[in-house]
């Protein structure tokens, strides 16, 4: 399902960013470095993997969607795995662990910056180490919080101004994000409720055809927990 080479390459990228963080923040308390390592485990190893798997399941079931992208499945998987890599570079990692009632306006601004500048900068750092990355990775990292109606971030892009790869990822990210427990949210949804909630924005915020396809793929698995998605298909070699 997820190509092993892609998974390994994304993990090397994350490890590199974490090492860079540790050099940059060498004088920080040990707790802060530990928080960064935990962020890497959660947002990349778990959330990123779930997003990549959900995209892969949908693109396998509806190959015309992959044709619409004009990308390889490997490029899509890589972008999905790393879409939250910018969270590792937010200067104060504790913001991801604060309850909503303790978050300041500055905290929210910093959290929003995980796409630009932190996400884009993280990919540039990785490129210096491993060479050119797929262009789709940049588009997915920067654009996965944009919405088709212009209400998204960071640029408020509208409709087809948003890369299609980012629009596909947004659908998966929105469904998964509603299911996952986060310190800064008061509750989280079942998979069925998450799909129903995202459907409210189908005609305005999200790529409607891909949403329909993703929802169709999940239809027989809405009873599952998000962490069980990985069981829908094993990793494959390249």
Tab-separated table of C-alpha atoms in Angstrom:
chain	number	residue	atom	x	y	z
A	1	UNK	CA	0.000	0.000	0.000
A	2	UNK	CA	2.589	2.571	1.101
A	3	UNK	CA	5.832	2.036	-0.755
A	4	UNK	CA	8.622	1.166	1.663
A	5	UNK	CA	11.113	3.415	-0.122
A	6	UNK	CA	8.752	6.387	0.239
A	7	UNK	CA	8.185	5.687	3.930
A	8	UNK	CA	11.917	5.368	4.559
A	9	UNK	CA	12.725	8.566	2.658
A	10	UNK	CA	10.142	10.550	4.612
A	11	UNK	CA	11.472	9.153	7.888
A	12	UNK	CA	15.015	10.204	6.957
A	13	UNK	CA	13.687	13.691	6.253
A	14	UNK	CA	12.018	13.866	9.661
A	15	UNK	CA	15.096	12.525	11.444
A	16	UNK	CA	17.202	15.181	9.721
A	17	UNK	CA	14.873	18.002	10.794
A	18	UNK	CA	14.820	16.728	14.378
A	19	UNK	CA	18.637	16.609	14.414
A	20	UNK	CA	18.760	20.158	13.054
A	21	UNK	CA	16.336	21.214	15.773
A	22	UNK	CA	18.518	19.667	18.432
A	23	UNK	CA	21.543	21.596	17.152
A	24	UNK	CA	19.618	24.861	16.939
A	25	UNK	CA	17.997	24.461	20.325
A	26	UNK	CA	20.957	22.856	22.058
A	27	UNK	CA	20.581	25.134	25.070
A	28	UNK	CA	16.876	24.536	25.453
A	29	UNK	CA	15.579	22.477	28.356
A	30	UNK	CA	15.568	18.743	27.723
A	31	UNK	CA	11.777	18.827	27.939
A	32	UNK	CA	11.512	20.979	24.810
A	33	UNK	CA	13.681	18.619	22.773
A	34	UNK	CA	11.629	15.695	24.014
A	35	UNK	CA	8.444	17.470	22.928
A	36	UNK	CA	9.882	17.847	19.435
A	37	UNK	CA	10.649	14.136	19.233
A	38	UNK	CA	7.111	13.308	20.320
A	39	UNK	CA	5.744	15.687	17.697
A	40	UNK	CA	7.770	13.860	15.059
A	41	UNK	CA	6.304	10.549	16.185
A	42	UNK	CA	2.709	11.803	16.242
A	43	UNK	CA	2.369	14.179	13.313
A	44	UNK	CA	4.594	12.263	10.904
A	45	UNK	CA	4.679	8.613	11.934
A	46	UNK	CA	0.984	8.427	12.853
A	47	UNK	CA	-1.066	11.269	11.379
A	48	UNK	CA	1.048	11.571	8.227
A	49	UNK	CA	0.935	7.832	7.659
A	50	UNK	CA	-2.840	7.751	8.113
A	51	UNK	CA	-3.242	10.591	5.595
A	52	UNK	CA	-0.981	8.846	3.080
A	53	UNK	CA	-2.872	5.583	3.505
A	54	UNK	CA	-6.266	7.225	3.094
A	55	UNK	CA	-5.129	8.971	-0.081
A	56	UNK	CA	-3.615	5.750	-1.398
A	57	UNK	CA	-6.744	3.710	-0.719
A	58	UNK	CA	-8.856	6.273	-2.559
A	59	UNK	CA	-6.492	6.674	-5.512
A	60	UNK	CA	-6.205	2.897	-5.861
A	61	UNK	CA	-9.990	2.599	-5.955
A	62	UNK	CA	-10.420	5.562	-8.313
A	63	UNK	CA	-7.341	5.663	-10.574
A	64	UNK	CA	-8.855	8.470	-12.664
A	65	UNK	CA	-8.180	10.738	-9.679
A	66	UNK	CA	-4.478	9.935	-9.922
A	67	UNK	CA	-4.640	10.706	-13.638
A	68	UNK	CA	-6.218	14.065	-12.832
A	69	UNK	CA	-3.257	14.854	-10.596
A	70	UNK	CA	-0.691	13.953	-13.229
A	71	UNK	CA	1.554	12.664	-10.446
A	72	UNK	CA	2.987	9.346	-9.383
A	73	UNK	CA	1.488	7.655	-6.350
A	74	UNK	CA	4.932	7.838	-4.757
A	75	UNK	CA	4.950	11.649	-4.978
A	76	UNK	CA	1.479	11.871	-3.446
A	77	UNK	CA	2.443	9.549	-0.604
A	78	UNK	CA	5.613	11.503	0.119
A	79	UNK	CA	3.755	14.812	0.292
A	80	UNK	CA	1.093	13.337	2.558
A	81	UNK	CA	3.609	11.745	4.910
A	82	UNK	CA	5.425	15.053	5.387
A	83	UNK	CA	2.543	17.523	5.197
A	84	UNK	CA	2.875	18.524	8.867
A	85	UNK	CA	6.681	18.579	9.001
A	86	UNK	CA	6.579	22.325	9.693
A	87	UNK	CA	5.145	21.623	13.138
A	88	UNK	CA	8.594	20.417	14.165
A	89	UNK	CA	10.031	23.906	13.596
A	90	UNK	CA	7.480	25.941	15.541
A	91	UNK	CA	9.749	27.692	18.084
A	92	UNK	CA	7.623	26.757	21.088
A	93	UNK	CA	6.549	23.117	20.670
A	94	UNK	CA	4.469	23.243	23.840
A	95	UNK	CA	1.673	24.982	21.883
A	96	UNK	CA	0.633	21.609	20.445
A	97	UNK	CA	0.106	20.256	23.959
A	98	UNK	CA	-1.856	23.153	25.470
A	99	UNK	CA	-5.605	22.911	26.046
A	100	UNK	CA	-7.633	25.413	24.021
A	101	UNK	CA	-8.342	27.547	27.100
A	102	UNK	CA	-4.613	28.209	27.570
A	103	UNK	CA	-3.757	29.111	23.971
A	104	UNK	CA	-3.047	32.783	23.304
A	105	UNK	CA	-3.602	34.649	20.043
A	106	UNK	CA	0.158	34.438	19.467
A	107	UNK	CA	0.026	30.659	19.948
A	108	UNK	CA	-2.656	30.331	17.263
A	109	UNK	CA	-0.643	32.453	14.850
A	110	UNK	CA	2.413	30.267	15.390
A	111	UNK	CA	0.387	27.100	14.893
A	112	UNK	CA	-0.939	28.447	11.596
A	113	UNK	CA	2.626	29.072	10.448
A	114	UNK	CA	3.402	25.347	10.289
A	115	UNK	CA	2.639	25.465	6.545
A	116	UNK	CA	4.424	28.724	5.701
A	117	UNK	CA	7.112	29.534	6.571
A	118	UNK	CA	8.043	26.514	8.710
A	119	UNK	CA	6.856	23.703	6.433
A	120	UNK	CA	8.382	25.139	3.281
A	121	UNK	CA	11.629	25.884	5.118
A	122	UNK	CA	11.803	22.349	6.515
A	123	UNK	CA	11.553	20.918	3.000
A	124	UNK	CA	14.333	23.226	1.794
A	125	UNK	CA	16.538	21.970	4.627
A	126	UNK	CA	15.792	18.388	3.642
A	127	UNK	CA	16.609	19.125	-0.009
A	128	UNK	CA	20.047	20.350	1.026
A	129	UNK	CA	20.612	16.943	2.565
A	130	UNK	CA	18.973	14.494	0.141
A	131	UNK	CA	18.572	16.410	-3.118
A	132	UNK	CA	15.474	17.625	-4.987
A	133	UNK	CA	12.073	16.696	-3.576
A	134	UNK	CA	8.860	16.258	-5.582
A	135	UNK	CA	7.247	19.609	-6.376
A	136	UNK	CA	3.990	18.100	-5.141
A	137	UNK	CA	5.468	17.856	-1.644
A	138	UNK	CA	5.831	21.640	-1.464
A	139	UNK	CA	2.323	22.207	-2.787
A	140	UNK	CA	0.827	19.749	-0.303
A	141	UNK	CA	2.790	21.073	2.679
A	142	UNK	CA	1.955	24.703	1.899
A	143	UNK	CA	-1.628	24.230	0.679
A	144	UNK	CA	-3.288	21.584	2.835
A	145	UNK	CA	-5.194	24.175	4.899
A	146	UNK	CA	-6.490	26.153	1.928
A	147	UNK	CA	-10.234	25.942	1.155
A	148	UNK	CA	-11.886	26.322	-2.239
A	149	UNK	CA	-14.122	29.147	-0.980
A	150	UNK	CA	-11.127	31.272	0.024
A	151	UNK	CA	-11.534	30.841	3.791
A	152	UNK	CA	-8.397	28.735	4.201
A	153	UNK	CA	-4.802	29.531	5.123
A	154	UNK	CA	-2.124	30.715	4.578
A	155	UNK	CA	-3.055	32.647	1.427
A	156	UNK	CA	-6.842	32.397	1.154
A	157	UNK	CA	-6.607	30.870	-2.318
A	158	UNK	CA	-9.817	30.159	-4.228
A	159	UNK	CA	-10.868	27.154	-6.302
A	160	UNK	CA	-8.319	26.021	-8.847
A	161	UNK	CA	-5.710	28.412	-7.464
A	162	UNK	CA	-5.086	25.600	-4.980
A	163	UNK	CA	-2.985	22.702	-6.270
A	164	UNK	CA	-5.181	19.660	-6.821
A	165	UNK	CA	-2.783	17.492	-4.809
A	166	UNK	CA	-3.250	19.852	-1.847
A	167	UNK	CA	-7.028	19.768	-2.297
A	168	UNK	CA	-7.038	15.973	-2.184
A	169	UNK	CA	-4.863	15.993	0.929
A	170	UNK	CA	-7.116	18.579	2.575
A	171	UNK	CA	-10.076	16.204	2.372
A	172	UNK	CA	-8.146	13.363	4.010
A	173	UNK	CA	-6.565	15.695	6.576
A	174	UNK	CA	-9.925	17.191	7.566
A	175	UNK	CA	-11.515	13.781	8.077
A	176	UNK	CA	-8.581	12.417	10.059
A	177	UNK	CA	-8.105	15.587	12.091
A	178	UNK	CA	-11.648	15.391	13.401
A	179	UNK	CA	-11.071	11.833	14.606
A	180	UNK	CA	-7.814	12.412	16.442
A	181	UNK	CA	-7.548	13.586	20.033
A	182	UNK	CA	-5.705	16.901	20.227
A	183	UNK	CA	-4.942	18.819	23.403
A	184	UNK	CA	-6.213	22.059	21.847
A	185	UNK	CA	-9.623	20.599	20.898
A	186	UNK	CA	-12.431	19.800	23.284
A	187	UNK	CA	-13.570	16.600	21.584
A	188	UNK	CA	-13.074	14.359	18.595
A	189	UNK	CA	-15.390	12.533	16.208
A	190	UNK	CA	-16.018	8.971	15.196
A	191	UNK	CA	-14.933	8.245	11.632
A	192	UNK	CA	-18.570	8.234	10.490
A	193	UNK	CA	-19.289	11.583	12.150
A	194	UNK	CA	-16.078	13.066	10.736
A	195	UNK	CA	-17.061	12.151	7.181
A	196	UNK	CA	-20.540	13.599	7.749
A	197	UNK	CA	-19.107	16.823	9.167
A	198	UNK	CA	-16.647	17.338	6.307
A	199	UNK	CA	-19.482	16.652	3.864
A	200	UNK	CA	-21.072	19.931	5.008
A	201	UNK	CA	-18.307	21.732	3.133
A	202	UNK	CA	-18.317	19.429	0.114
A	203	UNK	CA	-19.849	21.941	-2.281
A	204	UNK	CA	-17.915	24.977	-1.040
A	205	UNK	CA	-14.674	24.182	0.755
A	206	UNK	CA	-13.410	20.856	-0.574
A	207	UNK	CA	-12.786	19.085	-3.890
A	208	UNK	CA	-16.230	17.482	-4.265
A	209	UNK	CA	-15.469	14.527	-6.526
A	210	UNK	CA	-12.508	13.394	-4.447
A	211	UNK	CA	-14.570	13.776	-1.271
A	212	UNK	CA	-17.227	11.506	-2.786
A	213	UNK	CA	-14.601	8.930	-3.694
A	214	UNK	CA	-12.910	9.027	-0.291
A	215	UNK	CA	-16.264	8.740	1.478
A	216	UNK	CA	-17.147	5.784	-0.747
A	217	UNK	CA	-13.885	4.025	0.117
A	218	UNK	CA	-14.542	4.534	3.824
A	219	UNK	CA	-18.209	3.569	3.631
A	220	UNK	CA	-17.635	-0.021	4.677
A	221	UNK	CA	-15.136	0.926	7.364
A	222	UNK	CA	-16.846	3.771	9.232
A	223	UNK	CA	-16.912	1.657	12.383
A	224	UNK	CA	-13.117	1.657	12.508
A	225	UNK	CA	-10.827	3.820	14.584
A	226	UNK	CA	-8.354	5.963	12.665
A	227	UNK	CA	-5.358	3.946	13.841
A	228	UNK	CA	-6.954	0.851	12.286
A	229	UNK	CA	-6.811	2.307	8.767
A	230	UNK	CA	-3.296	0.965	8.412
A	231	UNK	CA	-4.733	-2.525	8.621
A	232	UNK	CA	-6.620	-2.017	5.365
A	233	UNK	CA	-3.475	-2.683	3.365
A	234	UNK	CA	0.150	-3.690	3.983
A	235	UNK	CA	3.193	-1.772	2.895
A	236	UNK	CA	4.591	-2.710	-0.482
A	237	UNK	CA	8.105	-2.669	-1.794
A	238	UNK	CA	9.074	-0.499	-4.734
